[in-house]
Amino acid sequence: MYTTCQLTAAHFLHPLLSPSLFIFSFSGIFLFNRLSDSASLYFSLRAMNPSAEFVERGMSQENLKRVSRTTVLKLAYQSLGVVYGDLSISPLYVYKTTFSGKLSLQENDEEIFGVLSFIFWTITLIALFKYIFIVMLADDSGEGGTFALYSLLCRHAGLSILPNQQDAEKNLSSYLTEESAETWQSSALKSFFKKHPRFRKGIFIFVLLGTCMAIGDGVLTPAISVLSAVSGIKLKIAELHENYVIITSCIILVGLFSLQHLGTHRVAFMFAPVVISWLLCLAGIGVYNIFRWNSHVYCALSPIYMLKFLRSTRVEGWLSLGGVVLSITGVEAMFANLGHFSPLSIKMAFIFLVYPSLVLAYMGEAAYLSKHHEDIQRSFYKAIPEAVFWPVFIVATFAAVVGSQAVISATFSIISQCCALNCFPHVRIIHTSSKIYGQIYISEVNWLLMCLSLAVTIGLRDTNMMGHAYGLAVTTVMFVTTCLMALVMIIVWKQKIISVVSFLLLFGSLELLYIPACMFKVPEGAWIALVLSYVFMAVMYVWHYGTMKKHQFDVENKVSMNRIVSLGPSLGMVRVPGIGLVYSNLVTGIPAVFGHFVTNLPAFHQVLVFVCIKSVQVPYVSEKEQLLIGRVGPKECGMYRCILRYGYKDLQQESYNFENRLVSRLVQFVETEEESASKARADFCAEFENLNTETFDFSVHMIEGNSVKSAHDIQAMTSGIRHVESFVLKDESLHILRAKESGVTYVLGHSYAKAKKSSSIFKKFAIDAVYAFLSKNCREPNILMNVPPTSLLEVGMVYHV
């Protein structure tokens, strides 16, 4: 079920008479529509079957239950500690970064009020309207982020470039989508992407860009948050050397990343009280400053002040908007962390606590600055009343630590999705909660983020430079989300073109206003975001390219069943007791690694199963739908195929119980196959007997070879066939069970990629150096699948790309 946004021309034509009236009218109408839609969605889903209930989409499909109000409130409380930490600490550095350039303050306060107006409407339009009321509805079975939007498009428009796609995937319960009438826009887009594969690849690269920028946020957020908070101590201890501030920040960062192994659940319960205390402090100080310094600051909420600001400051004012973007850092992490919680809990926390607290905080700081222009570079801590400075400073330091948690958790989710879609080297993913399925921890990524954050903190030592890099990363990710959302509205939600154009004009134009302003800050620190994102993007693309080339090699070098059978006598091939599990990337045919294996060692197990582990474009695949069993070759060969399907959020890590599951499904498959064949033959015999009784006399005989049999003999023969089939059925099942008792051996192909001699230098470097390094240092498949070392048999092969 999708709740759509209906925007008609009447919403836009009349308010154009005044910019202020336009934005206020749109905001009021839109807010009313989205609140009513969200409420109707929630109460309608409460009445539905629990399996279709989306309120608690973050939970695993096996544990879906009717969500109580207590559970929603509990998740809303936890979300404050994980989702909104980053967004809530933005007041520490927004005004400071915005006025860090050549922009100066005039006596009439138009610059301060203009910046406040930009901040208010940026938070309201982007964070509240776009993300809370629109983007959060475009989840993929409870999962958020750029890859979740891409997954929706892949299922509905066929954009997937993953190999081994099968029609059987469309029958998965999590794959099924609500059918709706196609519009001419959606049909045109689908046919366009079908005819032009290059554009599908272009969208994939575009998604990678947004994903890598989001990962870059995971590096920059801890650095700028902690350093901004700790720097406040220099107001009270002016003689404190900067090195001590850097050392203190690094110690806090190491402590933060060291806590991640506890899991999102425990971290959220520890951090939520800190964020709540911080937001209450922001609201209280904001109200104090408004009444203490300038009670008319509310006038700046009018969008007219944005026009006055741009008219008076011109280019310098436009370039300073890169600092305004920092007021919404964390909104993309809010969407990416959707799988850790539920949409309703995240919305409740934002609307009732986060949004009003941030607005009051920015208004209060603007009120203080209107009377203290000289304190612009330290306005936040200067605006704190003297009596409560140290308590607020301590809370701010803890809040800065918590603020990093949102992007760290979001980065774990993003990397998990990238691994499943063959866009990142394999890493070990640990699920830290048995109740909330999306809460994960990745140790390799955690320590990599820590090292990069420490390097940024020690190398730059300047929050303004970090802020410029941070702003560029945030605006890029938001723009990617806006473009993908426009496609989702057309292809998935089947919206009218006026709604999509309105969405792009309102949100896309605002983001395009910010992106060039951030790009001009590249020499002043924004280059860090570009370097980080391009490095991650290069790693992802090289890994994806190498993986696809490996799959192409496997497809082109498949071994036919006839060749295996013909090689048997010439090689003296023998069958040994036990079950052999041969892992490959193929869903059809026999992999080349098996042909290489039997050529050099002409023996294999009595029962042979070709296992293919593949990802599908859904978040989760239920356990009963994961295994697909089929037969390879003639029945007497004892060869089978098992396709193990995972969603991009599933834990691709099998336990020892996988052997029992596989054997059970093999026996079930054999019994089902034989029963179906027996039933078909029985139906045929019954039809033949009826035909014989009705048409011919019982004395009519049937010639079979050199013998003659009567109808009575045919009936006796049919009964004997059924008895033999029952015996064969039991014999094959017992054969599989006895093979299991003899042991299970895992045969894994260890392929090494080599660039062809005729390849370019760039390709040789990418394959022979980068891809080889990543392959050698990523998690081995046997570790990810918990294969016992004593049962492992590796077969090496070299392939040229």
PDB file of C-alpha atoms in Angstrom, residues 304-564:
ATOM      1  CA  ILE A 304      10.550  37.748   2.440  1.00  0.00           C
ATOM      2  CA  TYR A 305      13.739  37.976   4.519  1.00  0.00           C
ATOM      3  CA  MET A 306      15.351  35.362   2.264  1.00  0.00           C
ATOM      4  CA  LEU A 307      14.784  37.628  -0.740  1.00  0.00           C
ATOM      5  CA  LYS A 308      16.114  40.652   1.152  1.00  0.00           C
ATOM      6  CA  PHE A 309      19.187  38.650   2.180  1.00  0.00           C
ATOM      7  CA  LEU A 310      20.023  37.616  -1.387  1.00  0.00           C
ATOM      8  CA  ARG A 311      19.310  41.129  -2.718  1.00  0.00           C
ATOM      9  CA  SER A 312      21.635  42.819  -0.229  1.00  0.00           C
ATOM     10  CA  THR A 313      24.476  40.265  -0.057  1.00  0.00           C
ATOM     11  CA  ARG A 314      24.370  39.027  -3.675  1.00  0.00           C
ATOM     12  CA  VAL A 315      27.127  36.513  -4.518  1.00  0.00           C
ATOM     13  CA  GLU A 316      28.653  36.388  -1.046  1.00  0.00           C
ATOM     14  CA  GLY A 317      25.262  35.687   0.471  1.00  0.00           C
ATOM     15  CA  TRP A 318      24.586  32.896  -2.011  1.00  0.00           C
ATOM     16  CA  LEU A 319      27.968  31.290  -1.335  1.00  0.00           C
ATOM     17  CA  SER A 320      27.303  31.384   2.403  1.00  0.00           C
ATOM     18  CA  LEU A 321      24.249  29.123   1.952  1.00  0.00           C
ATOM     19  CA  GLY A 322      26.608  26.155   2.084  1.00  0.00           C
ATOM     20  CA  GLY A 323      26.631  26.704   5.841  1.00  0.00           C
ATOM     21  CA  VAL A 324      22.826  26.806   5.999  1.00  0.00           C
ATOM     22  CA  VAL A 325      22.745  23.254   4.604  1.00  0.00           C
ATOM     23  CA  LEU A 326      24.373  22.049   7.819  1.00  0.00           C
ATOM     24  CA  SER A 327      21.085  22.703   9.613  1.00  0.00           C
ATOM     25  CA  ILE A 328      19.629  19.585   7.955  1.00  0.00           C
ATOM     26  CA  THR A 329      22.607  17.264   8.263  1.00  0.00           C
ATOM     27  CA  GLY A 330      21.239  13.960   9.441  1.00  0.00           C
ATOM     28  CA  VAL A 331      17.982  13.901   7.476  1.00  0.00           C
ATOM     29  CA  GLU A 332      19.363  11.322   5.038  1.00  0.00           C
ATOM     30  CA  ALA A 333      20.620   9.245   7.958  1.00  0.00           C
ATOM     31  CA  MET A 334      17.092   9.488   9.337  1.00  0.00           C
ATOM     32  CA  PHE A 335      15.813   7.787   6.172  1.00  0.00           C
ATOM     33  CA  ALA A 336      18.676   5.287   5.987  1.00  0.00           C
ATOM     34  CA  ASN A 337      18.073   4.229   9.618  1.00  0.00           C
ATOM     35  CA  LEU A 338      14.452   3.405   8.879  1.00  0.00           C
ATOM     36  CA  GLY A 339      15.149  -0.320   9.164  1.00  0.00           C
ATOM     37  CA  HIS A 340      16.374   0.102  12.744  1.00  0.00           C
ATOM     38  CA  PHE A 341      13.024   1.472  13.911  1.00  0.00           C
ATOM     39  CA  SER A 342       9.569   2.126  12.465  1.00  0.00           C
ATOM     40  CA  PRO A 343       8.342   5.027  10.302  1.00  0.00           C
ATOM     41  CA  LEU A 344       5.690   6.065  12.810  1.00  0.00           C
ATOM     42  CA  SER A 345       8.117   6.211  15.738  1.00  0.00           C
ATOM     43  CA  ILE A 346      10.602   8.321  13.746  1.00  0.00           C
ATOM     44  CA  LYS A 347       7.856  10.733  12.662  1.00  0.00           C
ATOM     45  CA  MET A 348       6.515  11.134  16.192  1.00  0.00           C
ATOM     46  CA  ALA A 349       9.942  11.946  17.625  1.00  0.00           C
ATOM     47  CA  PHE A 350      10.651  14.551  14.954  1.00  0.00           C
ATOM     48  CA  ILE A 351       7.300  16.340  14.923  1.00  0.00           C
ATOM     49  CA  PHE A 352       6.748  16.563  18.675  1.00  0.00           C
ATOM     50  CA  LEU A 353      10.273  17.156  19.980  1.00  0.00           C
ATOM     51  CA  VAL A 354      13.093  17.556  17.469  1.00  0.00           C
ATOM     52  CA  TYR A 355      11.524  20.066  15.073  1.00  0.00           C
ATOM     53  CA  PRO A 356      10.207  22.597  17.650  1.00  0.00           C
ATOM     54  CA  SER A 357      13.414  22.393  19.706  1.00  0.00           C
ATOM     55  CA  LEU A 358      15.634  23.137  16.701  1.00  0.00           C
ATOM     56  CA  VAL A 359      13.468  26.046  15.548  1.00  0.00           C
ATOM     57  CA  LEU A 360      13.573  27.628  19.006  1.00  0.00           C
ATOM     58  CA  ALA A 361      17.345  27.097  19.214  1.00  0.00           C
ATOM     59  CA  TYR A 362      18.051  28.853  15.893  1.00  0.00           C
ATOM     60  CA  MET A 363      15.652  31.676  16.715  1.00  0.00           C
ATOM     61  CA  GLY A 364      17.302  32.212  20.097  1.00  0.00           C
ATOM     62  CA  GLU A 365      20.804  32.260  18.650  1.00  0.00           C
ATOM     63  CA  ALA A 366      19.702  34.755  15.983  1.00  0.00           C
ATOM     64  CA  ALA A 367      18.173  36.943  18.702  1.00  0.00           C
ATOM     65  CA  TYR A 368      21.498  36.910  20.573  1.00  0.00           C
ATOM     66  CA  LEU A 369      23.501  37.691  17.410  1.00  0.00           C
ATOM     67  CA  SER A 370      21.266  40.640  16.604  1.00  0.00           C
ATOM     68  CA  LYS A 371      22.769  42.353  19.674  1.00  0.00           C
ATOM     69  CA  HIS A 372      26.275  40.796  19.613  1.00  0.00           C
ATOM     70  CA  HIS A 373      27.669  40.889  16.090  1.00  0.00           C
ATOM     71  CA  GLU A 374      31.224  40.451  17.326  1.00  0.00           C
ATOM     72  CA  ASP A 375      30.519  36.950  18.686  1.00  0.00           C
ATOM     73  CA  ILE A 376      29.555  35.388  15.354  1.00  0.00           C
ATOM     74  CA  GLN A 377      32.350  32.773  15.397  1.00  0.00           C
ATOM     75  CA  ARG A 378      31.461  31.580  18.895  1.00  0.00           C
ATOM     76  CA  SER A 379      27.835  32.557  19.095  1.00  0.00           C
ATOM     77  CA  PHE A 380      26.427  29.272  20.366  1.00  0.00           C
ATOM     78  CA  TYR A 381      28.426  29.059  23.575  1.00  0.00           C
ATOM     79  CA  LYS A 382      28.328  32.834  24.054  1.00  0.00           C
ATOM     80  CA  ALA A 383      24.520  32.713  23.938  1.00  0.00           C
ATOM     81  CA  ILE A 384      24.393  30.272  26.880  1.00  0.00           C
ATOM     82  CA  PRO A 385      23.570  32.009  30.194  1.00  0.00           C
ATOM     83  CA  GLU A 386      26.580  32.088  32.478  1.00  0.00           C
ATOM     84  CA  ALA A 387      24.850  30.209  35.282  1.00  0.00           C
ATOM     85  CA  VAL A 388      24.244  27.092  33.185  1.00  0.00           C
ATOM     86  CA  PHE A 389      27.306  27.169  30.925  1.00  0.00           C
ATOM     87  CA  TRP A 390      29.155  24.169  32.357  1.00  0.00           C
ATOM     88  CA  PRO A 391      26.129  21.847  32.574  1.00  0.00           C
ATOM     89  CA  VAL A 392      25.177  22.738  28.990  1.00  0.00           C
ATOM     90  CA  PHE A 393      28.784  22.295  27.852  1.00  0.00           C
ATOM     91  CA  ILE A 394      28.877  18.779  29.330  1.00  0.00           C
ATOM     92  CA  VAL A 395      25.542  17.892  27.751  1.00  0.00           C
ATOM     93  CA  ALA A 396      26.713  19.366  24.423  1.00  0.00           C
ATOM     94  CA  THR A 397      29.855  17.229  24.494  1.00  0.00           C
ATOM     95  CA  PHE A 398      27.849  14.075  25.143  1.00  0.00           C
ATOM     96  CA  ALA A 399      25.306  15.117  22.498  1.00  0.00           C
ATOM     97  CA  ALA A 400      28.091  15.561  19.945  1.00  0.00           C
ATOM     98  CA  VAL A 401      29.199  12.014  20.627  1.00  0.00           C
ATOM     99  CA  VAL A 402      25.629  10.795  20.266  1.00  0.00           C
ATOM    100  CA  GLY A 403      25.158  12.848  17.107  1.00  0.00           C
ATOM    101  CA  SER A 404      27.698  10.692  15.337  1.00  0.00           C
ATOM    102  CA  GLN A 405      25.684   7.557  16.097  1.00  0.00           C
ATOM    103  CA  ALA A 406      23.048   8.302  13.455  1.00  0.00           C
ATOM    104  CA  VAL A 407      25.438   8.287  10.506  1.00  0.00           C
ATOM    105  CA  ILE A 408      27.490   5.394  11.891  1.00  0.00           C
ATOM    106  CA  SER A 409      24.382   3.196  12.114  1.00  0.00           C
ATOM    107  CA  ALA A 410      23.264   4.409   8.687  1.00  0.00           C
ATOM    108  CA  THR A 411      26.682   3.561   7.226  1.00  0.00           C
ATOM    109  CA  PHE A 412      26.409   0.011   8.555  1.00  0.00           C
ATOM    110  CA  SER A 413      23.034  -0.356   6.824  1.00  0.00           C
ATOM    111  CA  ILE A 414      24.363   1.089   3.556  1.00  0.00           C
ATOM    112  CA  ILE A 415      27.421  -1.179   3.491  1.00  0.00           C
ATOM    113  CA  SER A 416      25.218  -4.201   4.200  1.00  0.00           C
ATOM    114  CA  GLN A 417      23.054  -3.376   1.188  1.00  0.00           C
ATOM    115  CA  CYS A 418      26.130  -2.789  -0.993  1.00  0.00           C
ATOM    116  CA  CYS A 419      27.592  -6.197  -0.078  1.00  0.00           C
ATOM    117  CA  ALA A 420      24.353  -7.956  -0.986  1.00  0.00           C
ATOM    118  CA  LEU A 421      24.238  -6.195  -4.371  1.00  0.00           C
ATOM    119  CA  ASN A 422      27.875  -7.062  -5.242  1.00  0.00           C
ATOM    120  CA  CYS A 423      29.027  -3.463  -4.819  1.00  0.00           C
ATOM    121  CA  PHE A 424      31.345  -3.891  -1.834  1.00  0.00           C
ATOM    122  CA  PRO A 425      33.833  -6.567  -0.696  1.00  0.00           C
ATOM    123  CA  HIS A 426      32.364  -9.180   1.624  1.00  0.00           C
ATOM    124  CA  VAL A 427      32.459  -8.251   5.302  1.00  0.00           C
ATOM    125  CA  ARG A 428      31.090  -9.972   8.377  1.00  0.00           C
ATOM    126  CA  ILE A 429      27.702  -8.537   9.329  1.00  0.00           C
ATOM    127  CA  ILE A 430      26.511  -9.116  12.882  1.00  0.00           C
ATOM    128  CA  HIS A 431      22.857  -8.699  13.824  1.00  0.00           C
ATOM    129  CA  THR A 432      22.809  -7.153  17.284  1.00  0.00           C
ATOM    130  CA  SER A 433      19.091  -7.531  18.015  1.00  0.00           C
ATOM    131  CA  SER A 434      16.758 -10.519  17.769  1.00  0.00           C
ATOM    132  CA  LYS A 435      13.686  -8.247  17.687  1.00  0.00           C
ATOM    133  CA  ILE A 436      14.603  -5.401  15.337  1.00  0.00           C
ATOM    134  CA  TYR A 437      15.997  -7.099  12.238  1.00  0.00           C
ATOM    135  CA  GLY A 438      17.783  -4.096  10.749  1.00  0.00           C
ATOM    136  CA  GLN A 439      20.116  -3.406  13.681  1.00  0.00           C
ATOM    137  CA  ILE A 440      23.573  -4.564  12.620  1.00  0.00           C
ATOM    138  CA  TYR A 441      27.269  -4.054  13.346  1.00  0.00           C
ATOM    139  CA  ILE A 442      30.208  -4.373  10.925  1.00  0.00           C
ATOM    140  CA  SER A 443      33.563  -4.383  12.686  1.00  0.00           C
ATOM    141  CA  GLU A 444      35.746  -3.709   9.610  1.00  0.00           C
ATOM    142  CA  VAL A 445      33.653  -0.697   8.599  1.00  0.00           C
ATOM    143  CA  ASN A 446      33.531   0.569  12.182  1.00  0.00           C
ATOM    144  CA  TRP A 447      37.325   0.702  12.560  1.00  0.00           C
ATOM    145  CA  LEU A 448      37.768   2.130   9.051  1.00  0.00           C
ATOM    146  CA  LEU A 449      35.392   4.989   9.895  1.00  0.00           C
ATOM    147  CA  MET A 450      37.258   5.599  13.145  1.00  0.00           C
ATOM    148  CA  CYS A 451      40.646   5.840  11.413  1.00  0.00           C
ATOM    149  CA  LEU A 452      39.329   8.195   8.742  1.00  0.00           C
ATOM    150  CA  SER A 453      37.551  10.390  11.308  1.00  0.00           C
ATOM    151  CA  LEU A 454      40.738  10.640  13.354  1.00  0.00           C
ATOM    152  CA  ALA A 455      42.702  11.537  10.218  1.00  0.00           C
ATOM    153  CA  VAL A 456      40.236  14.313   9.321  1.00  0.00           C
ATOM    154  CA  THR A 457      40.271  15.673  12.882  1.00  0.00           C
ATOM    155  CA  ILE A 458      44.055  15.705  13.181  1.00  0.00           C
ATOM    156  CA  GLY A 459      44.676  16.839   9.608  1.00  0.00           C
ATOM    157  CA  LEU A 460      42.216  19.751   9.355  1.00  0.00           C
ATOM    158  CA  ARG A 461      41.786  21.013  12.940  1.00  0.00           C
ATOM    159  CA  ASP A 462      39.155  23.440  11.622  1.00  0.00           C
ATOM    160  CA  THR A 463      35.400  22.936  11.905  1.00  0.00           C
ATOM    161  CA  ASN A 464      34.741  25.479   9.142  1.00  0.00           C
ATOM    162  CA  MET A 465      36.640  23.390   6.591  1.00  0.00           C
ATOM    163  CA  MET A 466      34.909  20.251   7.822  1.00  0.00           C
ATOM    164  CA  GLY A 467      31.583  22.042   7.558  1.00  0.00           C
ATOM    165  CA  HIS A 468      32.164  22.913   3.906  1.00  0.00           C
ATOM    166  CA  ALA A 469      32.948  19.268   3.102  1.00  0.00           C
ATOM    167  CA  TYR A 470      29.994  18.111   5.141  1.00  0.00           C
ATOM    168  CA  GLY A 471      27.620  20.480   3.369  1.00  0.00           C
ATOM    169  CA  LEU A 472      28.656  19.233  -0.082  1.00  0.00           C
ATOM    170  CA  ALA A 473      28.150  15.606   0.920  1.00  0.00           C
ATOM    171  CA  VAL A 474      24.726  16.303   2.413  1.00  0.00           C
ATOM    172  CA  THR A 475      23.381  18.287  -0.550  1.00  0.00           C
ATOM    173  CA  THR A 476      24.574  15.665  -3.040  1.00  0.00           C
ATOM    174  CA  VAL A 477      22.857  12.833  -1.180  1.00  0.00           C
ATOM    175  CA  MET A 478      19.636  14.838  -0.884  1.00  0.00           C
ATOM    176  CA  PHE A 479      19.635  15.625  -4.602  1.00  0.00           C
ATOM    177  CA  VAL A 480      20.144  11.963  -5.493  1.00  0.00           C
ATOM    178  CA  THR A 481      17.217  11.073  -3.226  1.00  0.00           C
ATOM    179  CA  THR A 482      15.044  13.730  -4.887  1.00  0.00           C
ATOM    180  CA  CYS A 483      15.761  12.373  -8.374  1.00  0.00           C
ATOM    181  CA  LEU A 484      15.099   8.781  -7.330  1.00  0.00           C
ATOM    182  CA  MET A 485      11.901   9.840  -5.563  1.00  0.00           C
ATOM    183  CA  ALA A 486      10.678  11.477  -8.763  1.00  0.00           C
ATOM    184  CA  LEU A 487      11.149   8.166 -10.582  1.00  0.00           C
ATOM    185  CA  VAL A 488       9.409   6.304  -7.750  1.00  0.00           C
ATOM    186  CA  MET A 489       6.449   8.684  -7.930  1.00  0.00           C
ATOM    187  CA  ILE A 490       6.074   8.016 -11.667  1.00  0.00           C
ATOM    188  CA  ILE A 491       6.890   4.293 -11.900  1.00  0.00           C
ATOM    189  CA  VAL A 492       5.812   2.929  -8.503  1.00  0.00           C
ATOM    190  CA  TRP A 493       3.156   5.318  -7.206  1.00  0.00           C
ATOM    191  CA  LYS A 494       1.755   6.074 -10.713  1.00  0.00           C
ATOM    192  CA  GLN A 495       1.461   9.785  -9.906  1.00  0.00           C
ATOM    193  CA  LYS A 496       0.364  12.377 -12.410  1.00  0.00           C
ATOM    194  CA  ILE A 497       3.040  14.440 -14.070  1.00  0.00           C
ATOM    195  CA  ILE A 498       1.912  17.644 -12.322  1.00  0.00           C
ATOM    196  CA  SER A 499       2.640  16.097  -8.927  1.00  0.00           C
ATOM    197  CA  VAL A 500       6.120  14.977  -9.964  1.00  0.00           C
ATOM    198  CA  VAL A 501       6.976  18.328 -11.561  1.00  0.00           C
ATOM    199  CA  SER A 502       5.756  20.138  -8.436  1.00  0.00           C
ATOM    200  CA  PHE A 503       7.921  17.883  -6.264  1.00  0.00           C
ATOM    201  CA  LEU A 504      10.996  18.535  -8.413  1.00  0.00           C
ATOM    202  CA  LEU A 505      10.399  22.281  -8.646  1.00  0.00           C
ATOM    203  CA  LEU A 506       9.953  22.743  -4.926  1.00  0.00           C
ATOM    204  CA  PHE A 507      12.645  20.472  -3.512  1.00  0.00           C
ATOM    205  CA  GLY A 508      14.989  20.058  -6.478  1.00  0.00           C
ATOM    206  CA  SER A 509      15.288  23.784  -7.107  1.00  0.00           C
ATOM    207  CA  LEU A 510      16.069  24.421  -3.429  1.00  0.00           C
ATOM    208  CA  GLU A 511      18.785  21.764  -3.441  1.00  0.00           C
ATOM    209  CA  LEU A 512      20.230  23.038  -6.723  1.00  0.00           C
ATOM    210  CA  LEU A 513      20.491  26.437  -5.046  1.00  0.00           C
ATOM    211  CA  TYR A 514      22.701  24.895  -2.364  1.00  0.00           C
ATOM    212  CA  ILE A 515      24.875  22.488  -4.405  1.00  0.00           C
ATOM    213  CA  PRO A 516      26.758  25.152  -6.464  1.00  0.00           C
ATOM    214  CA  ALA A 517      27.267  27.200  -3.292  1.00  0.00           C
ATOM    215  CA  CYS A 518      28.903  24.148  -1.701  1.00  0.00           C
ATOM    216  CA  MET A 519      30.964  23.421  -4.829  1.00  0.00           C
ATOM    217  CA  PHE A 520      32.567  26.856  -4.620  1.00  0.00           C
ATOM    218  CA  LYS A 521      33.880  25.812  -1.200  1.00  0.00           C
ATOM    219  CA  VAL A 522      36.006  22.999  -2.685  1.00  0.00           C
ATOM    220  CA  PRO A 523      39.288  24.910  -2.168  1.00  0.00           C
ATOM    221  CA  GLU A 524      38.230  25.684   1.428  1.00  0.00           C
ATOM    222  CA  GLY A 525      37.741  22.086   2.565  1.00  0.00           C
ATOM    223  CA  ALA A 526      34.890  20.674   0.472  1.00  0.00           C
ATOM    224  CA  TRP A 527      37.473  18.701  -1.528  1.00  0.00           C
ATOM    225  CA  ILE A 528      37.559  16.197   1.339  1.00  0.00           C
ATOM    226  CA  ALA A 529      34.004  15.078   0.598  1.00  0.00           C
ATOM    227  CA  LEU A 530      34.877  14.640  -3.085  1.00  0.00           C
ATOM    228  CA  VAL A 531      38.027  12.644  -2.338  1.00  0.00           C
ATOM    229  CA  LEU A 532      36.274  10.349   0.154  1.00  0.00           C
ATOM    230  CA  SER A 533      33.282   9.726  -2.095  1.00  0.00           C
ATOM    231  CA  TYR A 534      35.385   9.099  -5.209  1.00  0.00           C
ATOM    232  CA  VAL A 535      37.653   6.663  -3.355  1.00  0.00           C
ATOM    233  CA  PHE A 536      34.658   4.699  -2.041  1.00  0.00           C
ATOM    234  CA  MET A 537      33.004   4.883  -5.440  1.00  0.00           C
ATOM    235  CA  ALA A 538      36.140   3.584  -7.187  1.00  0.00           C
ATOM    236  CA  VAL A 539      36.328   0.660  -4.760  1.00  0.00           C
ATOM    237  CA  MET A 540      32.648  -0.166  -5.268  1.00  0.00           C
ATOM    238  CA  TYR A 541      32.775   0.091  -9.042  1.00  0.00           C
ATOM    239  CA  VAL A 542      35.953  -1.990  -9.371  1.00  0.00           C
ATOM    240  CA  TRP A 543      34.524  -4.679  -7.105  1.00  0.00           C
ATOM    241  CA  HIS A 544      31.240  -4.714  -9.003  1.00  0.00           C
ATOM    242  CA  TYR A 545      33.053  -4.808 -12.352  1.00  0.00           C
ATOM    243  CA  GLY A 546      35.309  -7.678 -11.274  1.00  0.00           C
ATOM    244  CA  THR A 547      32.384  -9.640  -9.854  1.00  0.00           C
ATOM    245  CA  MET A 548      30.363  -9.218 -13.037  1.00  0.00           C
ATOM    246  CA  LYS A 549      33.327 -10.303 -15.168  1.00  0.00           C
ATOM    247  CA  LYS A 550      33.766 -13.375 -12.989  1.00  0.00           C
ATOM    248  CA  HIS A 551      30.122 -14.271 -13.472  1.00  0.00           C
ATOM    249  CA  GLN A 552      30.460 -13.722 -17.224  1.00  0.00           C
ATOM    250  CA  PHE A 553      33.433 -16.108 -17.264  1.00  0.00           C
ATOM    251  CA  ASP A 554      31.433 -18.751 -15.380  1.00  0.00           C
ATOM    252  CA  VAL A 555      28.526 -18.439 -17.801  1.00  0.00           C
ATOM    253  CA  GLU A 556      30.723 -18.689 -20.887  1.00  0.00           C
ATOM    254  CA  ASN A 557      32.643 -21.704 -19.544  1.00  0.00           C
ATOM    255  CA  LYS A 558      29.809 -23.830 -18.242  1.00  0.00           C
ATOM    256  CA  VAL A 559      30.310 -27.593 -18.556  1.00  0.00           C
ATOM    257  CA  SER A 560      27.558 -29.585 -20.195  1.00  0.00           C
ATOM    258  CA  MET A 561      26.086 -32.635 -18.504  1.00  0.00           C
ATOM    259  CA  ASN A 562      26.886 -34.755 -21.542  1.00  0.00           C
ATOM    260  CA  ARG A 563      30.570 -33.909 -21.189  1.00  0.00           C
ATOM    261  CA  ILE A 564      30.597 -34.950 -17.530  1.00  0.00           C
TER     262      ILE A 564
END
